[in-house]
PDB file of C-alpha atoms in Angstrom:
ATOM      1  CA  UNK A   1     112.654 213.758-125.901  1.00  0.00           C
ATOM      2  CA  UNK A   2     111.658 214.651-122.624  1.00  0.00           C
ATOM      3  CA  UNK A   3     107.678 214.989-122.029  1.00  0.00           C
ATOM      4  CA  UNK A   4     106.677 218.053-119.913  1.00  0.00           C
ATOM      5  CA  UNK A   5     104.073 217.065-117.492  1.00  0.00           C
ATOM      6  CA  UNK A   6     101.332 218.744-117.612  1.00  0.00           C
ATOM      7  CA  UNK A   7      99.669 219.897-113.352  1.00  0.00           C
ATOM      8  CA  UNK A   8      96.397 217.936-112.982  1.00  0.00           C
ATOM      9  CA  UNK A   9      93.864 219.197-110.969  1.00  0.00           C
ATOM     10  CA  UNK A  10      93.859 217.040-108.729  1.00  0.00           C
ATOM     11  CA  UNK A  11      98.082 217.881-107.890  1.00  0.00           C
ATOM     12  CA  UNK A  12      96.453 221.233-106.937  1.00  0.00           C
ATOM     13  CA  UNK A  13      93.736 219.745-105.365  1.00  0.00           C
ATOM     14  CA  UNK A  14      96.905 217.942-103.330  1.00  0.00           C
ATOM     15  CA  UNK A  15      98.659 221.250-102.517  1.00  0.00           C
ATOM     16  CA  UNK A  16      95.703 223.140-101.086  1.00  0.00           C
ATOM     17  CA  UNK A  17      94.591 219.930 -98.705  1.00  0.00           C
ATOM     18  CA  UNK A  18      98.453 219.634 -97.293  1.00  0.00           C
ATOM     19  CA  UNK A  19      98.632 223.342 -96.661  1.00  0.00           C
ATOM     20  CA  UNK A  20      95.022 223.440 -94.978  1.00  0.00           C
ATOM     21  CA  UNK A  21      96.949 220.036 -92.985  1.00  0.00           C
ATOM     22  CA  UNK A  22      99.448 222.188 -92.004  1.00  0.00           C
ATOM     23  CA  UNK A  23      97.129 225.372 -91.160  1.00  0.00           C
ATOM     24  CA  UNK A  24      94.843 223.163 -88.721  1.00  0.00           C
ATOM     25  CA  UNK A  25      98.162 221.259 -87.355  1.00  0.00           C
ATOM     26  CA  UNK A  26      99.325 225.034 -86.256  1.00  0.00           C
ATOM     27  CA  UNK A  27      96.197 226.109 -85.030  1.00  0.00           C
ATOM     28  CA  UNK A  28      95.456 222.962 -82.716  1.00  0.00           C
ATOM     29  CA  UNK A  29      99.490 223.450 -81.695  1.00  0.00           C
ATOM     30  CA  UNK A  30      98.231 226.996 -80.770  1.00  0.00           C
ATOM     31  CA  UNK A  31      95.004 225.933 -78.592  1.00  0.00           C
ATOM     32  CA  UNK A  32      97.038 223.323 -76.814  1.00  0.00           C
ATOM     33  CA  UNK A  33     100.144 225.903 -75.533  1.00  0.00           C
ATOM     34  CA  UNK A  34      97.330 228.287 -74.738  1.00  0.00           C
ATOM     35  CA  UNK A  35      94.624 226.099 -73.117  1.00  0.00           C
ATOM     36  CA  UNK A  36      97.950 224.468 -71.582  1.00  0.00           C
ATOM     37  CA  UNK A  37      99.348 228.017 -70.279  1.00  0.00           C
ATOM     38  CA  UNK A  38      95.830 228.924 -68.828  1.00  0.00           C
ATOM     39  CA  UNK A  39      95.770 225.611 -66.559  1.00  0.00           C
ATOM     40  CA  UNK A  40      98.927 226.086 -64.991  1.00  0.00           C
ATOM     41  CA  UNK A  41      98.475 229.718 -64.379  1.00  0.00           C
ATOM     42  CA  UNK A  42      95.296 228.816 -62.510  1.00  0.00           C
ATOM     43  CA  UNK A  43      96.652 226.230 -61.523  1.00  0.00           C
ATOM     44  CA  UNK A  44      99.812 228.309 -59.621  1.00  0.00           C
ATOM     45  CA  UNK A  45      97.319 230.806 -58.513  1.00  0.00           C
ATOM     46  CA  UNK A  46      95.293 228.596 -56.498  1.00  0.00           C
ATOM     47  CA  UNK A  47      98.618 226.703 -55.098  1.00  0.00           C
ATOM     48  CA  UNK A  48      99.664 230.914 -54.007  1.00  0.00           C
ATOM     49  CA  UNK A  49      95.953 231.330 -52.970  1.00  0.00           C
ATOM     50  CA  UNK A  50      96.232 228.248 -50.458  1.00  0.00           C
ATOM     51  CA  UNK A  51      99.343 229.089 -49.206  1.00  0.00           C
ATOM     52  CA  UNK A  52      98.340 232.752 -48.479  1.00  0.00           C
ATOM     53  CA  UNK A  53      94.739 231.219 -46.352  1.00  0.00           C
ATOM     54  CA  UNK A  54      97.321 228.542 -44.610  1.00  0.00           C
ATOM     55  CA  UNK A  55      99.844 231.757 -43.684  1.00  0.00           C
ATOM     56  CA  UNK A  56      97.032 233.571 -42.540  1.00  0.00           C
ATOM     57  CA  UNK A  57      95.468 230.471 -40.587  1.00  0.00           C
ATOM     58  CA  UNK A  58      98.639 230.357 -38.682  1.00  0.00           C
ATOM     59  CA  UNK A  59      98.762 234.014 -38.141  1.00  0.00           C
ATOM     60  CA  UNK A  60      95.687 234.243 -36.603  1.00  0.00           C
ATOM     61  CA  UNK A  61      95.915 231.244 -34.953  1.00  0.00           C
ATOM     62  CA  UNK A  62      99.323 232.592 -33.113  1.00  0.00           C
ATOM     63  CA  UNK A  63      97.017 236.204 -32.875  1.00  0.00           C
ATOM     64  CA  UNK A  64      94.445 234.065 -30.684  1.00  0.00           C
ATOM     65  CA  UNK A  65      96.886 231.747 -28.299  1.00  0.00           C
ATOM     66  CA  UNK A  66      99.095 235.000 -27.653  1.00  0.00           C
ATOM     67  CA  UNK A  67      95.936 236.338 -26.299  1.00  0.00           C
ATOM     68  CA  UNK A  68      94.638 233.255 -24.628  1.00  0.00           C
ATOM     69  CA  UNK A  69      91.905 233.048 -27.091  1.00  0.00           C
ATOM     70  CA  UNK A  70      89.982 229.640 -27.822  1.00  0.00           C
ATOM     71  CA  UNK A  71      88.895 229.021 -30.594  1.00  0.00           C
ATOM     72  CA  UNK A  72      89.023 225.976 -33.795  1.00  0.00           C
ATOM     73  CA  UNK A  73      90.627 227.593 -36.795  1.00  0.00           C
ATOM     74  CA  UNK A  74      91.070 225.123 -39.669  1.00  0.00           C
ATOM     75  CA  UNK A  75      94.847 225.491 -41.015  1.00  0.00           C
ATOM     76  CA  UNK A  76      93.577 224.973 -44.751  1.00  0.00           C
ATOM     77  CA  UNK A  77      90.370 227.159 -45.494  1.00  0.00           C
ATOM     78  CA  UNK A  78      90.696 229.895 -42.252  1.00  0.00           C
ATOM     79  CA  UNK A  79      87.157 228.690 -40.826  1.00  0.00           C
ATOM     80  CA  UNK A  80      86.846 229.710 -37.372  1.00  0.00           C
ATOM     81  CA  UNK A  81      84.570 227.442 -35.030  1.00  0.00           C
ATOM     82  CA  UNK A  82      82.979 229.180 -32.095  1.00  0.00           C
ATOM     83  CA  UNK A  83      81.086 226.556 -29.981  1.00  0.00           C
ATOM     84  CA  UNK A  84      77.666 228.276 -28.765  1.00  0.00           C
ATOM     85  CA  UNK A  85      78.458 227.312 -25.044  1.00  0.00           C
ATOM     86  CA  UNK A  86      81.216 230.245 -25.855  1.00  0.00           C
ATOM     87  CA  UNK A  87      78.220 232.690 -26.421  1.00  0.00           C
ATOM     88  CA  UNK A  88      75.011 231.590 -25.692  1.00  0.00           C
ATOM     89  CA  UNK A  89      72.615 229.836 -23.392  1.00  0.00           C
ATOM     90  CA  UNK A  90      70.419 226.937 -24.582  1.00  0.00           C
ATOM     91  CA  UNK A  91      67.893 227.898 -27.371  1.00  0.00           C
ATOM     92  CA  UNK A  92      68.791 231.434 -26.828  1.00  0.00           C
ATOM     93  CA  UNK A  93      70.175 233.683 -29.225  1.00  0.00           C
ATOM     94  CA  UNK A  94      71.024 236.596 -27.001  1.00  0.00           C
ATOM     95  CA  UNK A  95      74.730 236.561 -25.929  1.00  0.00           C
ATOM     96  CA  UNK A  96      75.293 235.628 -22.361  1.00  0.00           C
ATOM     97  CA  UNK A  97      77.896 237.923 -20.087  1.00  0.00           C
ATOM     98  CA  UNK A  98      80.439 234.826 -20.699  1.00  0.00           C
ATOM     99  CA  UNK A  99      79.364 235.356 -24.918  1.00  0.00           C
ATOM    100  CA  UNK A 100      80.112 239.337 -24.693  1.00  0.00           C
ATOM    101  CA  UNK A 101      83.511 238.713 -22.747  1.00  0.00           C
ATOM    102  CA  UNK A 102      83.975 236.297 -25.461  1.00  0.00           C
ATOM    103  CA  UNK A 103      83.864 238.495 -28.238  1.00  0.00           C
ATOM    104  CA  UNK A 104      85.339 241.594 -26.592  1.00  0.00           C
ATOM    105  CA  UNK A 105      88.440 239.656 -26.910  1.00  0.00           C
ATOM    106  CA  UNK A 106      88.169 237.478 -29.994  1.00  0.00           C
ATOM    107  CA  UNK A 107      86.843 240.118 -32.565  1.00  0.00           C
ATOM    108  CA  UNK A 108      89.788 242.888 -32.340  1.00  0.00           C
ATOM    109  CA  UNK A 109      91.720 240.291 -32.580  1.00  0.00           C
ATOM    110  CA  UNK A 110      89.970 238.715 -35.640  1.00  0.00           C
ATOM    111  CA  UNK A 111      89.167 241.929 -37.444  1.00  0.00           C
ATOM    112  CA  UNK A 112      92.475 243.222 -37.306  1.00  0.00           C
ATOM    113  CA  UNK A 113      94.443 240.398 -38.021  1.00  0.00           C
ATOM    114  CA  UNK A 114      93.076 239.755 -40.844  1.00  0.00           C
ATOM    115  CA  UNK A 115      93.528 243.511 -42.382  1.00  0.00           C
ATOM    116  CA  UNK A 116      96.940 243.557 -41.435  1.00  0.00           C
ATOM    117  CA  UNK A 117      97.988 240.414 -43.520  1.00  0.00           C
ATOM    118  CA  UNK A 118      99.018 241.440 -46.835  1.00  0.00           C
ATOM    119  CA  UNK A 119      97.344 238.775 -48.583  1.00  0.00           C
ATOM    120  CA  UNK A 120      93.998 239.180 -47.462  1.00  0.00           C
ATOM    121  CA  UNK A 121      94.455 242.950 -46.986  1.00  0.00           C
ATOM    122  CA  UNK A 122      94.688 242.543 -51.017  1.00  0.00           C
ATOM    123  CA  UNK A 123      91.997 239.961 -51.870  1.00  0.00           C
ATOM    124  CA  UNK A 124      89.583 239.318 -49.017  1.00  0.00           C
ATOM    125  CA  UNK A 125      85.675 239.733 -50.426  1.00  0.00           C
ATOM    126  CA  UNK A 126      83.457 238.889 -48.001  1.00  0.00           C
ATOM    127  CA  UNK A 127      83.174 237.290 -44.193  1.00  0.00           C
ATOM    128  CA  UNK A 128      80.069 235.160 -43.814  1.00  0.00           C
ATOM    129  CA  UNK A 129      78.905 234.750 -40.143  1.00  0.00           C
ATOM    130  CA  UNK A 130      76.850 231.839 -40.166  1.00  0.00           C
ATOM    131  CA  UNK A 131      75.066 229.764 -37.443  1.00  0.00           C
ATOM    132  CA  UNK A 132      74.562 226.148 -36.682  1.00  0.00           C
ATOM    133  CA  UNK A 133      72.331 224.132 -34.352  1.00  0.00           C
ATOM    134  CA  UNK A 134      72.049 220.453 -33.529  1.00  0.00           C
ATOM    135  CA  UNK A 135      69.610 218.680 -34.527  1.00  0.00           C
ATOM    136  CA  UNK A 136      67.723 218.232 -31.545  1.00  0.00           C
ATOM    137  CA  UNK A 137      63.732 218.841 -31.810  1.00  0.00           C
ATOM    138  CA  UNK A 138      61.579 221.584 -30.176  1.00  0.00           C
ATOM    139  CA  UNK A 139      59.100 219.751 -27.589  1.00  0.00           C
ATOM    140  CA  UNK A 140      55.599 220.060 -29.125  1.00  0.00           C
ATOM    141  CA  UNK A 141      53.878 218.834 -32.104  1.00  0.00           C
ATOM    142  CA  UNK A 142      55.627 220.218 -35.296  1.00  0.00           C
ATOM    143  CA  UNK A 143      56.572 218.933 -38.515  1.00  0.00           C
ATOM    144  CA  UNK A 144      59.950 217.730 -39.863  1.00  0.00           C
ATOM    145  CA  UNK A 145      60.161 220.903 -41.780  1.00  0.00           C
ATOM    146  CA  UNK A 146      58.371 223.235 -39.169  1.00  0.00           C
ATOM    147  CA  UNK A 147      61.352 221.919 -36.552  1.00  0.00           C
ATOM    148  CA  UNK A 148      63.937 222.870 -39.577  1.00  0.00           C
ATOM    149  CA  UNK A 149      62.984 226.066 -39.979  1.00  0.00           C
ATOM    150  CA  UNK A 150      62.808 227.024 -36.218  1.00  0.00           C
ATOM    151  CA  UNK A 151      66.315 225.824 -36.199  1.00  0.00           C
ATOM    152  CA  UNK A 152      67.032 227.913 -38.983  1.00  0.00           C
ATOM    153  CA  UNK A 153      65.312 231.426 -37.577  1.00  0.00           C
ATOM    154  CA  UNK A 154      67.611 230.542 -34.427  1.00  0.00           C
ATOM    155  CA  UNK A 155      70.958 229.950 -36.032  1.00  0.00           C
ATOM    156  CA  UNK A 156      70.249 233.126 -38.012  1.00  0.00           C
ATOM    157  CA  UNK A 157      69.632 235.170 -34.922  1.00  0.00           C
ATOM    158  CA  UNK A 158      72.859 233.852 -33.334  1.00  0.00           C
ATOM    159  CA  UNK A 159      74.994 234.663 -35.968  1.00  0.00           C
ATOM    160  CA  UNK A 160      73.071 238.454 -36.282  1.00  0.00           C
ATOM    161  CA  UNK A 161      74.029 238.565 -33.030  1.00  0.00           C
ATOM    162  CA  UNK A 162      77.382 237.865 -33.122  1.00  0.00           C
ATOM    163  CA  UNK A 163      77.971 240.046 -36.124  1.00  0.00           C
ATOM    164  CA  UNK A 164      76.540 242.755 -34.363  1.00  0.00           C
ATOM    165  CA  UNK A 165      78.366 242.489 -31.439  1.00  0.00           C
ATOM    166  CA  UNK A 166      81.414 242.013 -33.201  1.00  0.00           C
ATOM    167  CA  UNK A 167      81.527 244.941 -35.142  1.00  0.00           C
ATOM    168  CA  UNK A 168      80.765 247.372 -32.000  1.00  0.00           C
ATOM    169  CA  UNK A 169      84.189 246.134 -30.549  1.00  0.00           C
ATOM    170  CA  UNK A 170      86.859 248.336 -30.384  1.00  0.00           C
ATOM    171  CA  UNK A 171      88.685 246.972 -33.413  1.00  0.00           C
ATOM    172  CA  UNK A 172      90.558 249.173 -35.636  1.00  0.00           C
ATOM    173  CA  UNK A 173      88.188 251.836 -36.957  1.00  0.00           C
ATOM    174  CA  UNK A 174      89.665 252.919 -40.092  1.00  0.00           C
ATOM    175  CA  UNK A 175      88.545 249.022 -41.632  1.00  0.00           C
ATOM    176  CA  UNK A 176      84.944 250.178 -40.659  1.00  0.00           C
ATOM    177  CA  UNK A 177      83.701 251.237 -43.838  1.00  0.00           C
ATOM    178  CA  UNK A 178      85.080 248.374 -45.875  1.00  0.00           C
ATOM    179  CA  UNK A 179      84.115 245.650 -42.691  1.00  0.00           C
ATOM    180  CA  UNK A 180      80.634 247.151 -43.080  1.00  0.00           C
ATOM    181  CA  UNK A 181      80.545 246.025 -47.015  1.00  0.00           C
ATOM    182  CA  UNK A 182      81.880 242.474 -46.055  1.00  0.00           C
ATOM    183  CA  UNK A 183      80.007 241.186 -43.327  1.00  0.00           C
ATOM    184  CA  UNK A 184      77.303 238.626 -45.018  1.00  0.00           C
ATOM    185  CA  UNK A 185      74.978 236.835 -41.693  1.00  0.00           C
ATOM    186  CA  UNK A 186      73.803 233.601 -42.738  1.00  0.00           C
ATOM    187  CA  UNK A 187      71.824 230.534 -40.691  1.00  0.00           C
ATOM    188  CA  UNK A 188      72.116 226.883 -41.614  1.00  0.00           C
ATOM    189  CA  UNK A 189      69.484 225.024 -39.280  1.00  0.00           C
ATOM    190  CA  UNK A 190      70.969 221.726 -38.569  1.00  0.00           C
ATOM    191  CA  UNK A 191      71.620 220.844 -42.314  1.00  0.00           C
ATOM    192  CA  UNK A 192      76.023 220.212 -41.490  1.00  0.00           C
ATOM    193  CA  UNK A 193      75.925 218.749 -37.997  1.00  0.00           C
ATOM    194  CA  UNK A 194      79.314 217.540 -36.174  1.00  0.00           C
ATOM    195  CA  UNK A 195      79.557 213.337 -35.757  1.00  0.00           C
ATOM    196  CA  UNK A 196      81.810 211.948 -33.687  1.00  0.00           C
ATOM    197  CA  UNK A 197      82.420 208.523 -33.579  1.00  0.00           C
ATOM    198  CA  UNK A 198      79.551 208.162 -36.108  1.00  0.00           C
ATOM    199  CA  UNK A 199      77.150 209.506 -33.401  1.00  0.00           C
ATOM    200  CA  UNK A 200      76.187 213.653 -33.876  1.00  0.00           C
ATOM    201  CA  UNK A 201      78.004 215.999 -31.159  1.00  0.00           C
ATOM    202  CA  UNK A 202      75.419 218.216 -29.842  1.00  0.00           C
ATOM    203  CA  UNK A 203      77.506 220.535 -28.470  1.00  0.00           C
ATOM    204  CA  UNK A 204      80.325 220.724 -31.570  1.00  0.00           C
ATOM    205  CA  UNK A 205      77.257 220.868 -33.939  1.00  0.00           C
ATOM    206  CA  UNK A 206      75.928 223.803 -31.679  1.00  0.00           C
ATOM    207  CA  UNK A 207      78.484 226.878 -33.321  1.00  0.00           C
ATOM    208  CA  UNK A 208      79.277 229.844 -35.224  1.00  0.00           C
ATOM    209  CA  UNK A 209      81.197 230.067 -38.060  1.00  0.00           C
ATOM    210  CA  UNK A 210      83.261 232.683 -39.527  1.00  0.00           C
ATOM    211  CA  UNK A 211      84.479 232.030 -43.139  1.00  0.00           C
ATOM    212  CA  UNK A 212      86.383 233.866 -45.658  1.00  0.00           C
ATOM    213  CA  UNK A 213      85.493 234.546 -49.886  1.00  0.00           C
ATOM    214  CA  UNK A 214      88.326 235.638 -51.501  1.00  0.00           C
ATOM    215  CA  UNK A 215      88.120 237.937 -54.769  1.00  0.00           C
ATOM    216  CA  UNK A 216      87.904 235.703 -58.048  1.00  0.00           C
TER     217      UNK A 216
END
């Protein structure tokens, strides 16, 4: 005669753990494909966001040699590098004759190339101005952080000036409203000077730099 055997509780107690197994098996499974999916969409978007700046790098870059236009563009981010013997006189931060021609030129140019991409049409944020010095000390007796800061209030003023200037150009008017919300003026002292040769470049450290934020 067959014996009937009778569920312990710990067979149940078997049951429940292997479907709770199963349960946190599926839900890790789950967390991977998603955390997974959400790295390589990033991951795609910032491969399409750095091909869009390198397009537009070479756009503008073509914009500015069509027009005989000098100027450092890097073919990656879209920084533009204007050297201050471009624009200014020593220690001055009001743009020379030379400067204005400069930027009568190079800012229609600029301005308008950049609204007429599609790209950055679409997803362009903000343009930071910003200024650089060398790091070359004021004759007279101040201190480390007295000859930063006069750095500083000069690079500052040179890119305020530039902006300004910039923006009375006769670039295309109807980006006026939105260039007006974009335009951020920022000075840097001497804090990212240029080496060369592991010895600073006055005159490459001596600039103005134009760089791009792009929506998040």
């Amino acid at each position: 005669m067959r014996l009937k055997h009778k569920p312990e509780e710990n067979d149940t107690a078997n049951i429940f753990w292997i479907t709770m197994t199963d349960l946190m098996t599926g839900l890790v499974l789950v967390f991977i494909i998603m955390f997974f999916y959400a790295y390589m969409n990033a991951h795609f978007k910032q491969v399409e966001q750095k091909m869009a700046q390198e397009n537009a790098s070479k756009v503008l870059q073509e914009s500015l040699n069509n027009q005989n236009i000098t100027a450092g563009i890097d073919p990656i981010s879209g920084v533009v590098k204007i050297s201050d013997l471009e624009l200014f006189d020593l220690n001055s931060y009001t743009l020379s004759d030379k400067g204005k021609n400069y930027l009568n030129k190079f800012a229609p140019v600029y301005f308008n190339s950049l609204f007429e991409n599609d790209y950055l049409n679409k997803n362009i944020d903000k343009i930071i101005i910003q200024g650089h010095t060398d790091s070359q000390t004021y004759a007279g007796k101040y201190s480390p952080d007295e000859q930063y800061m006069k750095n500083m209030e000069l690079s500052l003023n040179r890119a305020y000036s530039v902006a300004e200037y910039m923006t009375s150009t006769p670039y295309n008017k109807k980006n006026g409203e939105r260039l007006r919300k974009m335009i951020i003026v920022e000075g840097a002292s001497f804090s990212e000077p240029v080496f060369v040769n592991g010895k600073e470049d006055y005159n490459k450290s001596r600039r103005v730099e134009l760089k791009l934020v792009m929506k998040k």
